[in-house]
Short mmCIF file of C-alpha atoms in Angstrom, two decimals:
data_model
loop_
_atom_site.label_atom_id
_atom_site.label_comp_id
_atom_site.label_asym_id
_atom_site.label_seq_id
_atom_site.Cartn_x
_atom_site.Cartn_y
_atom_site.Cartn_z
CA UNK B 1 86.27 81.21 -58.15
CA UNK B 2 82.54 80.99 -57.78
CA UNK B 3 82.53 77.31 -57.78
CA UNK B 4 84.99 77.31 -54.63
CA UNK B 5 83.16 79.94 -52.96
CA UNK B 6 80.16 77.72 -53.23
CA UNK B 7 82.50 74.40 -51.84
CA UNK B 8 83.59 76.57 -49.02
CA UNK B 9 79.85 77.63 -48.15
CA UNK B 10 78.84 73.89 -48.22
CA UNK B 11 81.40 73.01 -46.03
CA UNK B 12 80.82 75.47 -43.56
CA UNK B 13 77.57 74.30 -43.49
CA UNK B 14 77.94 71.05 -42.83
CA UNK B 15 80.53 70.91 -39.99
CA UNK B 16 77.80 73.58 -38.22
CA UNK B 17 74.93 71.32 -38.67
CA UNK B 18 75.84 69.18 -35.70
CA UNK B 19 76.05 71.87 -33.23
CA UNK B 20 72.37 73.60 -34.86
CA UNK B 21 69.75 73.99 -32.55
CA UNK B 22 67.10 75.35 -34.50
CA UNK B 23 64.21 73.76 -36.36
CA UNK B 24 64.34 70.97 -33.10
CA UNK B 25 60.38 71.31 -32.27
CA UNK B 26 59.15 70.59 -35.33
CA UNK B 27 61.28 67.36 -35.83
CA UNK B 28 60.52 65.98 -32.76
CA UNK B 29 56.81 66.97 -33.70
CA UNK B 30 57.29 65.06 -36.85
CA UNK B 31 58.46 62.01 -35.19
CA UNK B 32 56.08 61.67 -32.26
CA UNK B 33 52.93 62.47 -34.45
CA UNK B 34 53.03 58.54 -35.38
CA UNK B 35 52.26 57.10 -31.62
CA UNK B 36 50.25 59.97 -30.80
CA UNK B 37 47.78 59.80 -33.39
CA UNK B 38 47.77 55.47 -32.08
CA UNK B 39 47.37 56.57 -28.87
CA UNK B 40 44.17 58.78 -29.76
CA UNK B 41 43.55 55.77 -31.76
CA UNK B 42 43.44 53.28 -29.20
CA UNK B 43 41.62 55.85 -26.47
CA UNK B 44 38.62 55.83 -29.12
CA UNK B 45 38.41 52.22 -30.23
CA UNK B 46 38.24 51.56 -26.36
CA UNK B 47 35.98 53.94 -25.41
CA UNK B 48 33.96 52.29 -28.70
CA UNK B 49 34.76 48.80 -27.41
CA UNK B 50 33.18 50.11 -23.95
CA UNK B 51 30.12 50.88 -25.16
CA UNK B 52 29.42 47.88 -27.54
CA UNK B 53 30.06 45.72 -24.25
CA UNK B 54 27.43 47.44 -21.85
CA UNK B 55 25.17 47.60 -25.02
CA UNK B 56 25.57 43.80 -25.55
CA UNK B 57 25.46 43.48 -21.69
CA UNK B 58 21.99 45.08 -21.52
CA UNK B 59 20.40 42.71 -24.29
CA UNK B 60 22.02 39.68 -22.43
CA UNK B 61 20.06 40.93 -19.15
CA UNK B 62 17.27 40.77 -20.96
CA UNK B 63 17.57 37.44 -22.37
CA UNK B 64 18.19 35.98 -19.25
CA UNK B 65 14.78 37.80 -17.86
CA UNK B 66 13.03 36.35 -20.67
CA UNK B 67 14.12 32.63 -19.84
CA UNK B 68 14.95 33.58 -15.96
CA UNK B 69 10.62 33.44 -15.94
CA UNK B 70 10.44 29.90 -17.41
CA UNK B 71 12.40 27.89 -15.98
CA UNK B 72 10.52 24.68 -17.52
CA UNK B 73 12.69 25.20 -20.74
CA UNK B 74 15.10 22.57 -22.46
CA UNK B 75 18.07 23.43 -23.35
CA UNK B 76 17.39 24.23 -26.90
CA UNK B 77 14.40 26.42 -26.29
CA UNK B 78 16.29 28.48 -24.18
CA UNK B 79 18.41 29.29 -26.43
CA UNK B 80 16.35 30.30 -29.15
CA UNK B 81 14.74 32.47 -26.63
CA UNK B 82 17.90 34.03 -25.47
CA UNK B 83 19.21 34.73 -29.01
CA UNK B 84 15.49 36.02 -29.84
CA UNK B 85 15.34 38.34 -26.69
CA UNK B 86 19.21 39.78 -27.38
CA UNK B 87 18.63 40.58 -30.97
CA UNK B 88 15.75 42.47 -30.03
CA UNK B 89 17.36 44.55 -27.63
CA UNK B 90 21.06 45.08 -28.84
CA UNK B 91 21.14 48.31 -30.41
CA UNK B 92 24.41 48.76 -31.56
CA UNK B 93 24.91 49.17 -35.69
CA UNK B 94 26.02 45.89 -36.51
CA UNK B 95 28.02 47.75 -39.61
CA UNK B 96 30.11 50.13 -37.30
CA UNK B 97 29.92 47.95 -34.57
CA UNK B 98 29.74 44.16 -35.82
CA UNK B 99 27.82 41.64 -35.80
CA UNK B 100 28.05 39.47 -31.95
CA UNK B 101 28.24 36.10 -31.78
CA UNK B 102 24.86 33.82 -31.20
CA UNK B 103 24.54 33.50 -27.11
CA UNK B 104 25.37 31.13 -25.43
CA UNK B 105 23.38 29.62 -22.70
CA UNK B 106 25.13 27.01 -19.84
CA UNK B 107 23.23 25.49 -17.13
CA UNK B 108 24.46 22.79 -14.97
CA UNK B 109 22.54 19.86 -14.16
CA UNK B 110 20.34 20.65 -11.36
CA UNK B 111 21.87 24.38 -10.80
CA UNK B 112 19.76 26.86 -10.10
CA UNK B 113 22.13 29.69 -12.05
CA UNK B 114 22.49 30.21 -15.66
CA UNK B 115 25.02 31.84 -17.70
CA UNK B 116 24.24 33.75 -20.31
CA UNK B 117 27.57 35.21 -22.73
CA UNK B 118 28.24 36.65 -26.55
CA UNK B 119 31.26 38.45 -28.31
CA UNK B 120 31.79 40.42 -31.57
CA UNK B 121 34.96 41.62 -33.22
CA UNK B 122 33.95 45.68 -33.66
CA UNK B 123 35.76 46.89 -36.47
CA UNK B 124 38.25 49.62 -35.77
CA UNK B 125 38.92 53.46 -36.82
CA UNK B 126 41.97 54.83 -36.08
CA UNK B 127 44.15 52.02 -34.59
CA UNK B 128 43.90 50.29 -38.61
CA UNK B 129 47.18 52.92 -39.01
CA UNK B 130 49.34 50.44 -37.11
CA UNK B 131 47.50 47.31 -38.85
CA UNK B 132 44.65 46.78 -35.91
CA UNK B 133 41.46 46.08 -38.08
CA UNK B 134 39.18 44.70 -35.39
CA UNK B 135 38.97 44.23 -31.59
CA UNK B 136 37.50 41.76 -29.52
CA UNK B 137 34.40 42.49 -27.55
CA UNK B 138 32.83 39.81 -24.55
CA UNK B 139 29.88 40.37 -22.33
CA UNK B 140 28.31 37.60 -19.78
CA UNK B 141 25.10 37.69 -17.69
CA UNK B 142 24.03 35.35 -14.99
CA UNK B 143 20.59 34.91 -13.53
CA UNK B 144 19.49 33.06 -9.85
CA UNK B 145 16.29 31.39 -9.58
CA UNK B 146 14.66 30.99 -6.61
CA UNK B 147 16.80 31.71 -3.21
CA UNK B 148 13.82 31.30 -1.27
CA UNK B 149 10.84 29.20 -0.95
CA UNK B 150 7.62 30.60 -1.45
CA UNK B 151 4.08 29.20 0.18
CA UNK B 152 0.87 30.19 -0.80
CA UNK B 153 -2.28 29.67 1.19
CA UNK B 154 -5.68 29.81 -1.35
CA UNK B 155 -8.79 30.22 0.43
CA UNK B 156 -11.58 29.30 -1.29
CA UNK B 157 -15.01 30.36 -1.56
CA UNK B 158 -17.13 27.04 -2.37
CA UNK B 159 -20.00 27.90 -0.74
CA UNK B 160 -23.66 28.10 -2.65
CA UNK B 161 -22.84 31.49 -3.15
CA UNK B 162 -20.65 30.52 -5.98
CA UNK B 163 -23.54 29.21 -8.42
CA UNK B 164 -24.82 32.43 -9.22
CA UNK B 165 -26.22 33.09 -11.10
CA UNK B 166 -28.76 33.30 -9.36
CA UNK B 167 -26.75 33.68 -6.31
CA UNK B 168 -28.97 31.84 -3.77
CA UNK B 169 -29.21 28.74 -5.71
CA UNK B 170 -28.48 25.50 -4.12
CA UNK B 171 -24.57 23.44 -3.80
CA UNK B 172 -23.46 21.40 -5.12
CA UNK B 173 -23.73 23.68 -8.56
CA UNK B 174 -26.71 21.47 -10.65
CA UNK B 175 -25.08 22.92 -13.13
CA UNK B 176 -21.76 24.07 -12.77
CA UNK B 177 -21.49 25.70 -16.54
CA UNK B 178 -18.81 28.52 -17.39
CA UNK B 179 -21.20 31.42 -16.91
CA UNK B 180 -21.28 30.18 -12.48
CA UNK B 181 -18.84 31.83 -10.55
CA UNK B 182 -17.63 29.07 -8.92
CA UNK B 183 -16.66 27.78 -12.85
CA UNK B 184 -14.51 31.15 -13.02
CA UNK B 185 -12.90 30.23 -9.86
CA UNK B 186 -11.66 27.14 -10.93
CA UNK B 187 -10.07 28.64 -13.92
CA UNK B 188 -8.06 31.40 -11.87
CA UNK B 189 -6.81 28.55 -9.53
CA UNK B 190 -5.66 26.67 -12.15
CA UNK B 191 -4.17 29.16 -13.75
CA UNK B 192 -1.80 30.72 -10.76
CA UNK B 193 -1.36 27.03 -9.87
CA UNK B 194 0.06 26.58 -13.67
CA UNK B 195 2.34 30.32 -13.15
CA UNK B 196 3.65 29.30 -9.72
CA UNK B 197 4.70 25.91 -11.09
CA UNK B 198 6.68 27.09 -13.83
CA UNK B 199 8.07 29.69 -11.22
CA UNK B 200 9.77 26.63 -9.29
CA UNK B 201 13.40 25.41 -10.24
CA UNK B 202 12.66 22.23 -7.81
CA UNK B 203 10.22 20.35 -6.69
CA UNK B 204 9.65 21.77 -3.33
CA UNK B 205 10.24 25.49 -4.30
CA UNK B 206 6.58 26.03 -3.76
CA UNK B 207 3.77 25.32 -1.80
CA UNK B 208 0.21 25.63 -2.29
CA UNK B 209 -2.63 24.72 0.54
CA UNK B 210 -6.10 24.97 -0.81
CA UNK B 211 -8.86 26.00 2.24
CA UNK B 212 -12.10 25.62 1.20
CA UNK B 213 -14.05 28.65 2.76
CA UNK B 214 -16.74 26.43 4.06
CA UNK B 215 -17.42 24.84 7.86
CA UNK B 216 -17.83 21.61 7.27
CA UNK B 217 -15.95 19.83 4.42
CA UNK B 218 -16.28 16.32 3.23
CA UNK B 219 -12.92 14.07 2.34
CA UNK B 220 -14.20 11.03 2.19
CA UNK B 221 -13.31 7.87 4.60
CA UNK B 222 -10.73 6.87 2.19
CA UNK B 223 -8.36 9.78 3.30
CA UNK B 224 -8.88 8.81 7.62
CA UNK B 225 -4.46 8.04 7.28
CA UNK B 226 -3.36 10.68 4.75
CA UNK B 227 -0.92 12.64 6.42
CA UNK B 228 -2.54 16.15 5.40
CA UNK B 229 -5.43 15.04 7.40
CA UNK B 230 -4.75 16.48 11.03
CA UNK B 231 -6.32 14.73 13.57
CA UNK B 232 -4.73 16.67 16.91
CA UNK B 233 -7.51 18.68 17.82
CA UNK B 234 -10.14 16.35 17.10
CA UNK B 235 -8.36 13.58 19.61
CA UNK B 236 -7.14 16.06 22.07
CA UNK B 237 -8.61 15.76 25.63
CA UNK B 238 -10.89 18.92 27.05
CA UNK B 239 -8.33 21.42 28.24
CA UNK B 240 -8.17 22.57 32.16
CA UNK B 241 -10.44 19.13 33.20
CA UNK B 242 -9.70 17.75 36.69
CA UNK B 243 -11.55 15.09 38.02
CA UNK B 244 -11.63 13.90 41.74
CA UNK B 245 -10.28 10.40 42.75
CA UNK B 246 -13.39 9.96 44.77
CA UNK B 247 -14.83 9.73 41.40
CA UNK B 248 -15.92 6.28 39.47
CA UNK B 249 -18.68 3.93 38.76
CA UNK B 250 -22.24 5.22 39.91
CA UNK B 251 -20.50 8.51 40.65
CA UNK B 252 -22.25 12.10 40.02
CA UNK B 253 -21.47 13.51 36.85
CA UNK B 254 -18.16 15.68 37.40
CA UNK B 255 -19.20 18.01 34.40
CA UNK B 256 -21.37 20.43 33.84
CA UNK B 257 -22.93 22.86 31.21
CA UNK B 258 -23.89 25.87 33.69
CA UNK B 259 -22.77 27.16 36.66
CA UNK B 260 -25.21 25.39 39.01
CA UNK B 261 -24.29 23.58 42.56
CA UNK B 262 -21.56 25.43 42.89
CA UNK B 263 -19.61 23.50 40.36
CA UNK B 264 -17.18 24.99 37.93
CA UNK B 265 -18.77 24.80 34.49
CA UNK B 266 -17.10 22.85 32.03
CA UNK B 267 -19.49 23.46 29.34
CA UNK B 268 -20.77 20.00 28.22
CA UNK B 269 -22.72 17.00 30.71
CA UNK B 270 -21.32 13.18 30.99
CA UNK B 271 -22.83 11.22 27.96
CA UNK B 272 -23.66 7.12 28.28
CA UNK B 273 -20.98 6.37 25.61
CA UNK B 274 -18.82 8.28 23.51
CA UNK B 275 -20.53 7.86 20.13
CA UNK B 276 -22.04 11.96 20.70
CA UNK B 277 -18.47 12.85 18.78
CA UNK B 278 -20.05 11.43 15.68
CA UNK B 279 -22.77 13.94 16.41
CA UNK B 280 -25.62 11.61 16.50
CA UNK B 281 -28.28 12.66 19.86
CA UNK B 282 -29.62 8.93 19.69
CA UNK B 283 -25.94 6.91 19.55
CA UNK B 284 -25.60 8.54 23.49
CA UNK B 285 -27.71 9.69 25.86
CA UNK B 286 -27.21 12.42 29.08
CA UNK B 287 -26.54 11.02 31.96
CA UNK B 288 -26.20 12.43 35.53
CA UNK B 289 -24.16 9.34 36.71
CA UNK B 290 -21.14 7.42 35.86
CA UNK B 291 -22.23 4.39 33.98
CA UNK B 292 -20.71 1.05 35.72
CA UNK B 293 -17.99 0.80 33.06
CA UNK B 294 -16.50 3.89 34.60
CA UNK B 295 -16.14 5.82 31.45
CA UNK B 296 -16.72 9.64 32.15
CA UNK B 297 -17.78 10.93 28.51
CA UNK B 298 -18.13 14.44 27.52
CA UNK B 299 -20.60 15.62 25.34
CA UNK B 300 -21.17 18.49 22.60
CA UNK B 301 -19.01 21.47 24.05
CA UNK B 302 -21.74 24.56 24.35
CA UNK B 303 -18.30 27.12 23.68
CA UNK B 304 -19.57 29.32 26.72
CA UNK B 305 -16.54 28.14 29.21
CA UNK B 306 -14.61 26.15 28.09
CA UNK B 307 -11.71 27.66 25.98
CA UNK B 308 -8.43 27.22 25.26
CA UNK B 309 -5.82 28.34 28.14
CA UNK B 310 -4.15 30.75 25.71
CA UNK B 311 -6.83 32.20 24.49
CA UNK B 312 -8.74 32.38 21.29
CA UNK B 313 -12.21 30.94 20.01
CA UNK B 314 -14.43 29.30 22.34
CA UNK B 315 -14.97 25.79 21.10
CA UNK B 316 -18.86 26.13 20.29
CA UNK B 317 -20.54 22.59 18.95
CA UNK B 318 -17.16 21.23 19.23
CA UNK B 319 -17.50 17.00 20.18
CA UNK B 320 -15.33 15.78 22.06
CA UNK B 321 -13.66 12.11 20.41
CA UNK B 322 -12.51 9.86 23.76
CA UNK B 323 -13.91 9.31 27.41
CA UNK B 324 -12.09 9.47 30.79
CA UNK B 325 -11.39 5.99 32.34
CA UNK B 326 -11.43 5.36 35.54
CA UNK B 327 -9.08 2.48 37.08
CA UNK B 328 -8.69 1.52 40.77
CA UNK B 329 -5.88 2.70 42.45
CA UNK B 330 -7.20 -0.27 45.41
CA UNK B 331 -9.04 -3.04 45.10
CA UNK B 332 -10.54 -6.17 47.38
CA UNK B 333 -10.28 -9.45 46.65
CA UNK B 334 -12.16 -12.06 47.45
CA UNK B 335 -11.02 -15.37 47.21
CA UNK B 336 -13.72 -18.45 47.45
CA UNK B 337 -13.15 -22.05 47.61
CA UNK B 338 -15.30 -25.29 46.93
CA UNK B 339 -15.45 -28.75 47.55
CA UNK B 340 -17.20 -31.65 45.79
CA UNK B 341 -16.78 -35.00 46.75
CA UNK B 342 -17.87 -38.15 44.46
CA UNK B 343 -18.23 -41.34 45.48
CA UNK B 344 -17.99 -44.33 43.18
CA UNK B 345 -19.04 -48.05 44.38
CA UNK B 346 -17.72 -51.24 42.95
CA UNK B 347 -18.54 -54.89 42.92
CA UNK B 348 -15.77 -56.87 44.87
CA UNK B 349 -15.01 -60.44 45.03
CA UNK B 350 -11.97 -62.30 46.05
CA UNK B 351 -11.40 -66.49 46.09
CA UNK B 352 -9.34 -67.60 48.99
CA UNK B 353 -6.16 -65.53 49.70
CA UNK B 354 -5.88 -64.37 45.78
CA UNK B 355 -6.25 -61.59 43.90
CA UNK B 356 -9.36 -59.29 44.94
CA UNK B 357 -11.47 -57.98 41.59
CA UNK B 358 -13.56 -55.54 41.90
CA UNK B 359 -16.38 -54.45 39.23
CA UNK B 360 -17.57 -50.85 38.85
CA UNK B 361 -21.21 -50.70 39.14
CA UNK B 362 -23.21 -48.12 37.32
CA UNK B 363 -24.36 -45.95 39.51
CA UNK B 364 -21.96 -43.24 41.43
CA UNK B 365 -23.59 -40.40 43.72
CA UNK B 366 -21.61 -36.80 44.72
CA UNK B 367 -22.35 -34.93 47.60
CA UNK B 368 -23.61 -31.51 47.43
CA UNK B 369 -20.74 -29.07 47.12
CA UNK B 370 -19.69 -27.04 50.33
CA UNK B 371 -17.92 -23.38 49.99
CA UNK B 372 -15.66 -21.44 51.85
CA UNK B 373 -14.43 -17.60 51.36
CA UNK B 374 -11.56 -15.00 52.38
CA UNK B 375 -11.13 -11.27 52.09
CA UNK B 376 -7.54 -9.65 51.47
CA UNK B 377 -6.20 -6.55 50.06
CA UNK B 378 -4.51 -7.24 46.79
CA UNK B 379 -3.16 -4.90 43.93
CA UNK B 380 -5.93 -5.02 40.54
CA UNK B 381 -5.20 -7.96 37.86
CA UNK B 382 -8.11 -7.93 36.27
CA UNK B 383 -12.22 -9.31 36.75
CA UNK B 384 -12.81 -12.89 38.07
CA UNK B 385 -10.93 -15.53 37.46
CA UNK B 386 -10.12 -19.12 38.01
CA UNK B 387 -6.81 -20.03 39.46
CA UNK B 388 -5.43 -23.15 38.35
CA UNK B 389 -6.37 -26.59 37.38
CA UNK B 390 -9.21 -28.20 39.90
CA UNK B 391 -7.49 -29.58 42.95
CA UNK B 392 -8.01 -33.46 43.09
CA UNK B 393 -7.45 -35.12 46.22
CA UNK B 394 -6.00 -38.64 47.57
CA UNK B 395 -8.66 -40.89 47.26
CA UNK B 396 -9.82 -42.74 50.46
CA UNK B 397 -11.65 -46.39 50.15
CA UNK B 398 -13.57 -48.24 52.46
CA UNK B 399 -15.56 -51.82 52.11
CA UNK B 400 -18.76 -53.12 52.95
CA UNK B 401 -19.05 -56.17 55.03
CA UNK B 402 -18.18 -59.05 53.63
CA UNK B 403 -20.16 -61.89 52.54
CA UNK B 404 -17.86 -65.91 52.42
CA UNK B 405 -19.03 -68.75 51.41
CA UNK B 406 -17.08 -71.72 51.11
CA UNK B 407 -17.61 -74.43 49.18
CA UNK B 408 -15.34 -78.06 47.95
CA UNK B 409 -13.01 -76.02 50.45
CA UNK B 410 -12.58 -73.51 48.28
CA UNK B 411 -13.66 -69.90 50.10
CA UNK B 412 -15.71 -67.08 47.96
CA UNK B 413 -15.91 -63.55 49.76
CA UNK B 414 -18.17 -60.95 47.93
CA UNK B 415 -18.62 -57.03 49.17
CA UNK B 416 -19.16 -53.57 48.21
CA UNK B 417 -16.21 -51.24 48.12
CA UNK B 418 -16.60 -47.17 48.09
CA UNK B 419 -13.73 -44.93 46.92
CA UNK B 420 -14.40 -41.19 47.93
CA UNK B 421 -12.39 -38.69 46.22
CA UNK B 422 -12.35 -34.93 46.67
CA UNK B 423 -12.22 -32.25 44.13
CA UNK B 424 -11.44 -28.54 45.02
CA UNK B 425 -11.60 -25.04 42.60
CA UNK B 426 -9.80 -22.02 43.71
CA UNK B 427 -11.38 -18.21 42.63
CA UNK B 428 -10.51 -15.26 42.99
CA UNK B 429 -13.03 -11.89 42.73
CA UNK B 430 -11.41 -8.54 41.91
CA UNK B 431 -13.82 -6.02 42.71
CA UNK B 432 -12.15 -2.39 41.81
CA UNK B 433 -13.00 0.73 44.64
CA UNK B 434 -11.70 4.04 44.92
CA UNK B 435 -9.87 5.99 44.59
CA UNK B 436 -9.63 6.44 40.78
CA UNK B 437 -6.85 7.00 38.06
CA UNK B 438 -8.50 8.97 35.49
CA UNK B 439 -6.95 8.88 31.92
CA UNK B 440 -8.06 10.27 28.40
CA UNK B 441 -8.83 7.44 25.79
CA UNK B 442 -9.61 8.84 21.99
#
């Protein structure tokens, strides 16, 4: 009986366990504890992942820093830097975190950007349930050299000053040894000449002008062409100059260097010539009138009126390199001609009704040359000249009187014969007068 009571029990049991509702929660528990202990596994070995990537990310920054400031590097060196600079600032635990991957440094040919990139495969915690022993970690950085250009104007001191000490000794240095200041100048310049070069990606990225802090400074002749010589100012004409047509040749000087006579001051006097730009007082002298070539010359500016028309320094002990020409507008021509005649004698003798020969004799005589002249108006083409080829004339013959003799019957006739022939030559006199064109010639 007991053992069917038991059967009975069981089966009861079993046809009710379909339609049970209790005990639900903690099976479902049971089953979904599985993905949500991955889950939580995943959420940490990311959040992990996260931070080994801005960790490596730093470091990388700083590597490309360290070779961002020299960009002179090869290839190779850079990298050694890079991997140098990210060891020493990744710092993750390479045991909990792994080990990354050496960098990696790309730069195109000629590019001014650089690449910089790593990985590691950080081990994992709680995602190793479902078989996930590592995960894959990448960082990149990229650096920019040079967006703009950059020019850098160095001024100078080389004046005695510099050879100190003592400081009032004489320059050139006699002796420009490392304890001179000017010696310690030198070796800054060179040295920010040396950083800003390795600062450039391309030629052109920088430029330096040196000034030497000094009035006058001596280049040599050699450099007159070089294009960094700039000769503008020195072959400029004097600014706000007008000069009258009336004025030319054995004119009053149009300039002057005060405010006398009523005249507006230019601040410099006509010179003879326009050597005074060289600076030498005996190469041209002051003159009060125009010399005969016409050339109006200014000399050494005195910087008290005449200055530029927008302003700024006066040009004190400036020389001025050129002269003011001064062409006719008109001129009067005069055009002359002469006349020579020669005369040349000959020997003639003829025999009956044949054929007259007549000798040359030695001597010829010319008449004294007479001249005649006209005046016209006439554009300029330049100072005297001869026009043509001499003018020779048809010649004109006449005979002496005849001296026959006859003789066997045979008749001899002997006389002198002249031939006069004139000669004529054209000139013509250009004499320039006013008024004037007036242009500057450096």
């Amino acid at each position: 009986m007991g053992v069917v009571i038991m059967l009975r029990l069981a089966g009861l049991r079993i046809r009710a366990f379909p339609k049970a509702v209790r005990g639900n929660i903690a099976m479902i528990f049971g089953l979904s504890l599985i993905p949500i202990c991955v889950a939580a596994g995943v959420g940490l070995d990311m959040s992990r992942a996260m931070i080994t990537r801005a960790r490596m990310g730093a470091a990388l920054d700083a590597a490309g820093l360290a070779i961002g400031s020299k960009p002179g590097m090869t290839q190779d060196e850079m990298t050694a830097l890079a991997n140098q600079y990210f060891m020493q600032n990744y710092t993750a635990d390479a045991h909990v975190y792994g080990q990354p991957a050496k960098v990696v440094v790309n730069r195109p040919d000629g590019a001014q950007t650089i690449t910089l990139s790593t990985s590691v495969e950080m081990p994992t915690t709680l995602m190793r349930v479902v078989g996930l022993d590592t995960m894959g970690v990448a960082a990149n950085s990229q650096i920019t050299w040079g967006q703009t250009k950059l020019w850098v104007s160095l001024v100078l001191d080389n004046t005695g000053s510099m050879c100190g000490p003592p400081s009032n000794a004489s320059f050139p240095c006699p002796n420009p040894a490392d304890t001179t200041k000017i010696y310690a100048l030198q070796q800054a310049t060179h040295n920010l000449l040396n950083m800003l070069k390795d600062a450039a990606a391309n030629n052109g990225d920088v430029l330096v002008s040196i000034v030497p802090f000094s009035k006058d400074v001596t280049v040599g002749t050699s450099y007159a062409g070089a294009d960094w010589i700039d000769w503008t100012d020195w072959e400029s004409a004097p600014p706000n100059v007008t000069i009258a047509g009336s004025v030319g040749p054995g004119s009053n000087c149009p300039f002057t260097d005060s405010s006398n006579n009523r005249k507006s001051p230019y601040g410099y006097y006509c010179m003879s010539n326009s050597s005074s730009d060289l600076g030498d007082s005996s190469a041209a002298t002051k003159v009060s009138k125009v010399p005969a070539s016409g050339l109006i010359c200014p000399g050494v500016d005195n910087g008290n009126y005449n200055k530029p028309s927008n302003g700024g320094f006066a040009r004190a002990g400036h020389y001025w390199n050129g002269c003011y020409d001064s062409v006719p507008t008109r001129t009067f021509v005069s055009t002359s001609k002469r006349t020579t005649t020669q005369t040349d004698k000959s020997a003639c003798t003829q025999v009956g009704s044949g054929t007259i020969s007549c000798t040359p004799q030695s001597s010829s005589t010319s008449s004294p040359s007479t001249a005649t002249s006209t005046a016209t108006q006439s554009g300029y083409s330049g100072d005297s000249v001869t026009v043509g080829d001499p003018v020779v004339g048809t010649p004109s013959q006449s005979d002496g009187n005849k001296d026959c003799n006859t003789k066997r019957g045979v008749t001899t006739c002997t006389w002198t014969r002249t031939v006069k022939t004139d000669t004529s030559t054209s000139t013509v006199t250009n004499t320039g007068v006013g008024p004037y064109d007036h242009s500057w010639i450096v």
